[in-house]
Amino acid sequence: MDSLTLFCTAGLLAGGLYWFVCILGSAEQKGKRAVDLSGGSISREKVEDKYKQYWSFFRRPKEIETADKVPAFVDTFYNLVTDIYEWGWGQSFHFSPSIPGKSHKDATRIHEEMAVDLLNVKPGDRILDVGCGVGGPMRAIAAHSQANVVGITINEYQVKRAQMHNKKAGLDSLCEVICGNFLQMPFPDNSFDGAYSIEATCHAPKLEEVYSEIFRVLKPGSLYVSYEWVTTDKYVGDNSEHIEIIQGIERGDALPGLRSYDQISEVAKKVGFEVVKEKDLAKPPSNPWWQRLKMGRIAYWRNHLVVTILSWLGIAPKGTVDVHEMLFVTADYLTRGGETGIFTPMHMILCRKPES
Ligand SMILES: C=C(CC[C@@H](C)[C@H]1CC[C@H]2C3=CC[C@H]4[C@H](C)[C@@H](O)CC[C@]4(C)[C@H]3CC[C@]12C)C(C)C
Ligand SMILES: C[S@@+](CC[C@H](N)C(=O)[O-])C[C@H]1O[C@@H](n2cnc3c(N)ncnc32)[C@H](O)[C@@H]1O
């Protein structure tokens, strides 16, 4: 082979690799590229250890149930997964029913806007986003309602990402992000005109603790809506396949234990809320929320290859392949949860804090 052929072949290979990693492997919503994958606030040499530490929680399940350690364990999880979520899913870390003829991005936004529409808020009102992630829902909701949204997340890295996205979207005057624990929120009593949580309170070891905090910070008469992760009435506690699926979902999503659908309104009433409405938004005529997960399978194989190459080249931190692998397996459990109908990530509950 002469040197020109060698040069051209090397150029083609390098170009192909760049296209595969940087173009094909880029996020749905631009913002995170494969080459930028990190361990969040964890230093790159500690990612592998932290991943092992994450798994050690599941070897001591009793400790999780009782633990004040849960917020720290959830924080570790989001350090490990936030970049991969943003890269492979976008800035909204939740599911939504598929809508024929609409893109995932539009279906996601519609699901988010529905939450704030239920709250009856006016422009200028102050509303709380409980477990805000990197702020995808917050930005859609602020833009749609012109309300001021305050988001709280346990994860410092997400705060930085959310603030950066808010600024970039020109929504930083409407959106504020705070790092804190939603089980002990740094807000005065009766200080919000509304609140919502999207697929976040499932991380609370006791739902009562987070619901009573939300109740405390809401003004009397105002509304709270939540999209909850729960097992449905189709879940049979002694069916081994059902147990396997639910445990798979818990392990891959940092959940201290999934609740049953009928526990949600019980807890809401117990802390003082009036339950205005309750509905599983996944039920027909809604189209399957897990369709997007299932359709993405080929992309996940490609992503796996991209992450493996980047790890091998020393660009992605050691341990990233393991985290990606864990999510890959989790996607399958979530799909099975949806297909069997034993699990829903969108059990909606709308509550009001009474006037007196
Ligand atoms: C509400 C929560 C998170 C819900 C979802 C946003 C995420 C649950 C599973 C995640 C993913 C699974 C497979 C990944 C894939 C292997 C990778 O290549 C690209 C990212 C995934 C698609 C990733 C994206 C986010 C999820 C769908 C929980 C934590 C309470
Ligand atoms: C699956 S993400 C959903 C994020 C956002 N609602 C969305 O839909 O994009 C769950 C969020 O809950 C937050 N969270 C979990 N436990 C928390 C806690 N104890 N205090 C504050 N935030 C918490 C996580 O940090 C994360 O931001």
Coordinates of C-alpha atoms and ligand atoms in Angstrom, one line a residue:
M1 CA 0.0 0.0 0.0
D2 CA 1.5 3.4 -1.0
S3 CA 1.6 6.2 1.5
L4 CA -1.3 8.1 -0.2
T5 CA -3.6 5.1 0.2
L6 CA -2.5 4.6 3.8
F7 CA -3.1 8.3 4.5
C8 CA -6.6 8.2 2.9
T9 CA -7.5 5.0 4.7
A10 CA -6.4 6.5 8.1
G11 CA -8.4 9.7 7.3
L12 CA -11.5 7.7 6.5
L13 CA -11.2 5.6 9.6
A14 CA -10.7 8.7 11.8
G15 CA -13.6 10.5 10.1
G16 CA -15.8 7.4 10.5
L17 CA -15.0 7.2 14.2
Y18 CA -15.7 10.9 14.7
W19 CA -19.1 10.5 13.0
F20 CA -20.0 7.4 15.0
V21 CA -19.1 8.9 18.3
C22 CA -19.8 12.6 18.0
I23 CA -22.6 12.8 15.4
L24 CA -24.5 9.5 15.8
G25 CA -23.8 9.4 19.5
S26 CA -25.1 12.9 20.3
A27 CA -28.1 13.6 22.5
E28 CA -31.7 13.8 21.3
Q29 CA -31.8 17.3 22.5
K30 CA -28.4 18.9 21.9
G31 CA -26.5 19.6 25.1
K32 CA -24.6 16.5 25.9
R33 CA -22.2 14.6 23.7
A34 CA -20.8 11.1 24.2
V35 CA -17.3 12.6 24.6
D36 CA -18.5 14.7 27.5
L37 CA -19.8 11.8 29.6
S38 CA -18.7 12.2 33.2
G39 CA -19.5 10.9 36.7
G40 CA -21.3 14.2 37.6
S41 CA -19.8 15.6 40.8
I42 CA -17.8 12.4 41.3
S43 CA -14.1 12.7 40.3
R44 CA -13.4 10.5 37.3
E45 CA -11.1 8.1 39.1
K46 CA -13.8 7.3 41.7
V47 CA -16.7 6.5 39.3
E48 CA -16.0 2.8 39.2
D49 CA -15.9 2.6 43.1
K50 CA -19.1 4.7 43.5
Y51 CA -20.9 2.3 41.1
K52 CA -19.8 -0.6 43.2
Q53 CA -20.9 1.3 46.3
Y54 CA -24.3 2.0 44.7
W55 CA -24.9 -1.8 44.3
S56 CA -23.8 -2.5 47.9
F57 CA -27.0 -0.8 49.1
F58 CA -29.1 -3.5 47.5
R59 CA -27.2 -6.2 49.5
R60 CA -28.5 -4.6 52.7
P61 CA -32.1 -4.0 51.8
K62 CA -33.2 -3.5 55.5
E63 CA -30.8 -0.6 55.7
I64 CA -32.4 1.1 52.7
E65 CA -35.9 0.9 54.1
T66 CA -35.0 2.6 57.4
A67 CA -32.2 4.7 56.1
D68 CA -31.5 8.4 56.3
K69 CA -28.8 7.2 53.9
V70 CA -31.3 7.1 51.0
P71 CA -30.8 10.7 49.8
A72 CA -27.0 10.1 49.6
F73 CA -27.6 6.9 47.7
V74 CA -29.9 8.7 45.3
D75 CA -27.4 11.5 44.9
T76 CA -24.7 8.9 44.0
F77 CA -27.1 7.4 41.4
Y78 CA -27.7 10.7 39.8
N79 CA -24.0 11.5 39.6
L80 CA -23.5 8.3 37.8
V81 CA -26.5 8.5 35.4
T82 CA -27.3 12.2 34.7
D83 CA -25.0 12.6 31.7
I84 CA -26.1 9.3 30.2
Y85 CA -29.7 10.3 30.6
E86 CA -29.2 13.7 29.0
W87 CA -27.1 12.2 26.2
G88 CA -29.6 9.3 25.4
W89 CA -33.0 10.7 26.5
G90 CA -32.9 14.5 26.7
Q91 CA -33.4 17.1 29.5
S92 CA -36.6 15.6 30.9
F93 CA -36.0 12.6 33.0
H94 CA -39.4 11.0 32.8
F95 CA -41.8 9.0 30.5
S96 CA -44.9 10.2 28.7
P97 CA -47.6 8.4 26.7
S98 CA -46.7 8.1 23.0
I99 CA -48.8 10.3 20.8
P100 CA -49.3 9.1 17.2
G101 CA -47.9 11.6 14.8
K102 CA -46.0 13.6 17.5
S103 CA -42.3 13.4 18.3
H104 CA -41.0 12.2 21.7
K105 CA -40.1 15.8 22.4
D106 CA -43.6 17.1 21.8
A107 CA -45.2 14.2 23.7
T108 CA -42.9 15.0 26.7
R109 CA -43.8 18.7 26.6
I110 CA -47.5 17.9 26.5
H111 CA -47.2 15.6 29.5
E112 CA -45.4 18.4 31.4
E113 CA -47.8 21.2 30.4
M114 CA -50.7 19.0 31.5
A115 CA -49.2 19.0 35.1
V116 CA -49.2 22.8 35.3
D117 CA -52.6 23.2 33.7
L118 CA -54.0 21.1 36.5
L119 CA -52.6 23.6 39.1
N120 CA -54.6 26.6 37.9
V121 CA -51.7 29.0 38.3
K122 CA -51.4 32.5 37.0
P123 CA -48.4 34.3 35.4
G124 CA -46.2 35.5 38.2
D125 CA -47.3 32.8 40.7
R126 CA -44.5 30.9 42.5
I127 CA -44.6 27.2 42.1
L128 CA -42.3 24.4 43.3
D129 CA -40.8 21.6 41.2
V130 CA -40.1 18.7 43.7
G131 CA -37.1 16.7 42.3
C132 CA -36.4 18.8 39.3
G133 CA -33.5 16.9 37.6
V134 CA -31.7 19.1 35.0
G135 CA -34.9 21.1 34.6
G136 CA -36.5 19.9 31.3
P137 CA -40.1 20.1 32.8
M138 CA -39.3 23.3 34.7
R139 CA -38.4 25.1 31.5
A140 CA -41.5 23.8 29.6
I141 CA -43.8 24.7 32.5
A142 CA -42.3 28.2 33.0
A143 CA -42.6 29.0 29.3
H144 CA -46.1 27.7 29.1
S145 CA -47.5 29.3 32.3
Q146 CA -45.2 32.3 32.8
A147 CA -45.1 31.2 36.5
N148 CA -41.9 31.5 38.5
V149 CA -40.6 27.9 39.1
V150 CA -38.3 27.0 41.9
G151 CA -36.8 23.5 41.5
I152 CA -35.1 21.4 44.2
T153 CA -32.8 18.5 43.6
I154 CA -30.5 16.5 45.9
N155 CA -27.8 16.4 43.2
E156 CA -25.4 19.3 43.0
Y157 CA -24.3 18.4 39.4
Q158 CA -27.9 18.6 38.2
V159 CA -28.2 22.0 39.8
K160 CA -25.3 23.2 37.6
R161 CA -26.7 21.6 34.5
A162 CA -30.2 23.0 35.1
Q163 CA -28.8 26.5 35.7
M164 CA -26.8 26.3 32.5
H165 CA -29.8 25.1 30.5
N166 CA -32.1 27.8 32.0
K167 CA -29.7 30.5 31.1
K168 CA -29.2 29.1 27.5
A169 CA -33.0 29.0 27.1
G170 CA -33.4 32.6 28.3
L171 CA -35.6 31.3 31.2
D172 CA -33.3 32.1 34.1
S173 CA -35.5 35.0 35.2
L174 CA -38.4 32.6 35.7
C175 CA -36.5 29.5 36.8
E176 CA -34.5 29.0 40.0
V177 CA -32.7 25.8 41.1
I178 CA -31.8 24.9 44.6
C179 CA -29.7 22.0 45.9
G180 CA -31.5 20.3 48.8
N181 CA -33.4 17.4 50.3
F182 CA -37.1 17.3 49.5
L183 CA -37.6 15.5 52.8
Q184 CA -36.5 18.7 54.7
M185 CA -37.0 21.7 52.3
P186 CA -35.3 25.0 53.0
F187 CA -38.5 27.0 52.4
P188 CA -40.9 28.8 54.8
D189 CA -44.4 27.5 55.5
N190 CA -47.2 28.6 53.1
S191 CA -44.8 30.1 50.5
F192 CA -45.8 28.5 47.2
D193 CA -48.9 29.0 45.0
G194 CA -48.7 25.4 43.6
A195 CA -46.3 22.4 43.4
Y196 CA -45.7 19.5 41.2
S197 CA -43.4 16.4 41.2
I198 CA -42.7 14.4 38.0
E199 CA -41.4 10.9 38.7
A200 CA -39.3 12.0 41.6
T201 CA -41.1 11.2 44.9
C202 CA -40.6 7.5 44.2
H203 CA -37.1 8.0 45.6
A204 CA -38.5 8.9 49.1
P205 CA -38.2 6.1 51.5
K206 CA -41.4 7.2 53.1
L207 CA -43.9 9.0 50.9
E208 CA -45.4 10.6 54.0
E209 CA -42.2 12.6 54.7
V210 CA -42.1 14.3 51.3
Y211 CA -45.9 14.8 51.0
S212 CA -46.0 16.5 54.5
E213 CA -43.1 18.8 53.5
I214 CA -45.0 19.8 50.3
F215 CA -48.1 20.3 52.3
R216 CA -46.2 22.6 54.7
V217 CA -44.7 24.9 52.0
L218 CA -48.0 25.3 50.0
K219 CA -50.3 28.2 50.6
P220 CA -53.8 27.1 51.9
G221 CA -56.1 26.5 49.0
S222 CA -53.3 25.7 46.5
L223 CA -52.8 22.6 44.5
Y224 CA -50.2 19.8 44.2
V225 CA -49.9 17.3 41.3
S226 CA -47.7 14.3 41.2
Y227 CA -46.8 11.7 38.6
E228 CA -46.0 8.6 40.8
W229 CA -44.2 5.4 40.0
V230 CA -46.3 2.5 41.4
T231 CA -47.3 -1.1 41.0
T232 CA -50.9 -1.4 39.6
D233 CA -53.8 -3.7 40.5
K234 CA -52.3 -6.2 38.0
Y235 CA -49.3 -6.8 40.3
V236 CA -49.5 -10.1 42.1
G237 CA -47.2 -10.2 45.1
D238 CA -46.4 -14.0 44.9
N239 CA -45.9 -14.1 41.1
S240 CA -42.1 -14.7 40.6
E241 CA -42.0 -12.9 37.2
H242 CA -43.7 -9.9 38.7
I243 CA -41.3 -9.8 41.6
E244 CA -38.3 -10.1 39.3
I245 CA -39.6 -7.2 37.1
I246 CA -40.3 -4.9 40.1
Q247 CA -37.0 -5.7 41.8
G248 CA -35.2 -5.0 38.4
I249 CA -36.9 -1.6 38.2
E250 CA -36.0 -0.8 41.8
R251 CA -32.3 -1.7 41.4
G252 CA -31.8 0.1 38.1
D253 CA -33.6 3.3 39.2
A254 CA -32.4 3.9 42.8
L255 CA -35.7 3.1 44.4
P256 CA -36.0 2.2 48.1
G257 CA -39.1 0.2 47.3
L258 CA -42.0 0.7 44.8
R259 CA -45.4 1.5 46.4
S260 CA -48.7 0.2 45.4
Y261 CA -51.1 2.5 43.5
D262 CA -53.6 2.5 46.4
Q263 CA -51.1 3.8 48.9
I264 CA -50.7 7.2 47.2
S265 CA -54.1 8.8 48.1
E266 CA -54.0 7.2 51.6
V267 CA -50.7 9.1 52.3
A268 CA -52.0 12.3 50.7
K269 CA -55.0 12.3 52.9
K270 CA -53.0 11.3 56.0
V271 CA -50.8 14.4 55.7
G272 CA -53.9 16.7 55.3
F273 CA -54.5 17.0 51.6
E274 CA -57.9 16.7 49.9
V275 CA -57.7 14.4 46.9
V276 CA -59.2 16.2 43.9
K277 CA -58.4 13.6 41.2
E278 CA -56.5 10.4 40.8
K279 CA -55.8 8.6 37.5
D280 CA -53.3 6.2 35.9
L281 CA -52.4 8.3 32.8
A282 CA -50.9 5.1 31.2
K283 CA -54.3 3.4 30.8
P284 CA -56.0 3.3 27.4
P285 CA -56.8 5.3 25.3
S286 CA -53.2 6.5 26.1
N287 CA -50.6 4.9 23.9
P288 CA -47.8 2.9 25.5
W289 CA -45.2 5.0 27.4
W290 CA -42.7 2.2 27.0
Q291 CA -42.8 2.3 23.2
R292 CA -40.0 4.9 23.1
L293 CA -37.8 2.7 25.4
K294 CA -38.5 -0.3 23.2
M295 CA -37.9 1.5 19.9
G296 CA -34.5 2.7 21.2
R297 CA -33.0 -0.7 21.5
I298 CA -30.8 -0.4 18.4
A299 CA -29.5 3.0 19.6
Y300 CA -28.7 1.5 23.0
W301 CA -26.4 -1.2 21.3
R302 CA -24.7 1.6 19.4
N303 CA -24.4 3.7 22.6
H304 CA -22.9 0.6 24.3
L305 CA -20.2 0.4 21.6
V306 CA -19.6 4.2 21.8
V307 CA -19.2 4.1 25.6
T308 CA -16.9 1.0 25.4
I309 CA -14.7 2.7 22.8
L310 CA -14.6 6.0 24.8
S311 CA -13.7 4.1 28.0
W312 CA -11.0 2.1 26.3
L313 CA -9.6 5.4 24.9
G314 CA -9.6 6.8 28.4
I315 CA -12.1 9.6 27.4
A316 CA -15.0 8.3 29.5
P317 CA -14.3 7.5 33.1
K318 CA -13.7 3.9 34.1
G319 CA -17.0 2.5 35.3
T320 CA -19.1 4.3 32.6
V321 CA -19.6 1.0 30.7
D322 CA -21.0 -0.6 33.9
V323 CA -23.4 2.2 34.5
H324 CA -24.5 2.1 30.9
E325 CA -25.0 -1.7 31.1
M326 CA -27.1 -1.3 34.2
L327 CA -29.4 1.2 32.4
F328 CA -29.5 -1.2 29.4
V329 CA -30.8 -4.0 31.6
T330 CA -33.2 -1.6 33.4
A331 CA -34.8 -0.5 30.1
D332 CA -35.8 -4.1 29.6
Y333 CA -37.4 -4.4 33.1
L334 CA -39.3 -1.1 32.6
T335 CA -40.6 -2.3 29.2
R336 CA -41.7 -5.6 30.8
G337 CA -43.3 -3.6 33.6
G338 CA -45.3 -1.7 31.0
E339 CA -46.2 -4.6 28.8
T340 CA -47.5 -6.8 31.6
G341 CA -49.3 -3.7 33.0
I342 CA -48.0 -4.4 36.5
F343 CA -46.2 -1.0 36.7
T344 CA -46.9 2.6 35.8
P345 CA -44.7 5.7 36.0
M346 CA -47.6 8.0 35.7
H347 CA -50.1 7.4 38.4
M348 CA -51.4 11.0 38.6
I349 CA -52.7 12.5 41.9
L350 CA -54.1 16.0 42.2
C351 CA -54.4 17.3 45.8
R352 CA -55.5 20.5 47.5
K353 CA -54.3 22.0 50.7
P354 CA -57.5 23.0 52.5
E355 CA -58.2 26.7 53.1
S356 CA -58.2 26.2 56.8
Ligands
LIG1 C1 -37.9 8.6 36.7 C2 -36.7 7.9 36.6 C3 -36.0 7.9 35.2 C4 -36.8 7.5 34.1 C5 -36.1 7.5 32.7 C6 -35.8 8.9 32.3 C7 -34.9 6.6 32.7 C8 -35.2 5.2 33.1 C9 -34.2 4.3 32.3 C10 -33.3 5.2 31.6 C11 -32.6 4.7 30.4 C12 -32.5 3.4 30.1 C13 -31.6 2.9 28.9 C14 -30.5 3.9 28.5 C15 -29.8 3.5 27.3 C16 -29.1 2.1 27.5 C17 -28.7 4.5 27.0 O1 -28.0 4.1 25.8 C18 -29.3 5.9 26.7 C19 -30.1 6.3 28.0 C20 -31.2 5.3 28.3 C21 -32.2 5.3 27.3 C22 -31.7 5.8 29.7 C23 -32.4 7.1 29.6 C24 -33.3 7.5 30.8 C25 -34.2 6.4 31.3 C26 -35.3 6.1 30.2 C27 -36.3 7.1 37.7 C28 -34.8 7.0 38.0 C29 -37.0 7.2 39.0
LIG2 C1 -36.1 10.8 37.6 S1 -35.6 12.4 38.1 C2 -36.9 13.4 37.6 C3 -36.5 14.8 37.4 C4 -37.5 15.8 36.8 N1 -38.7 15.7 37.6 C5 -37.8 15.4 35.4 O1 -38.9 14.9 35.1 O2 -37.0 15.7 34.5 C6 -35.8 12.4 39.9 C7 -35.3 13.6 40.6 O3 -35.6 13.6 42.0 C8 -34.5 14.1 42.7 N2 -34.5 13.6 44.1 C9 -34.6 12.3 44.5 N3 -34.5 12.3 45.8 C10 -34.5 13.5 46.3 C11 -34.4 14.1 47.5 N4 -34.4 13.4 48.7 N5 -34.4 15.5 47.6 C12 -34.4 16.2 46.5 N6 -34.4 15.7 45.2 C13 -34.5 14.4 45.1 C14 -33.3 13.6 41.9 O4 -32.2 14.3 42.3 C15 -33.8 13.9 40.5 O5 -33.6 15.2 40.1

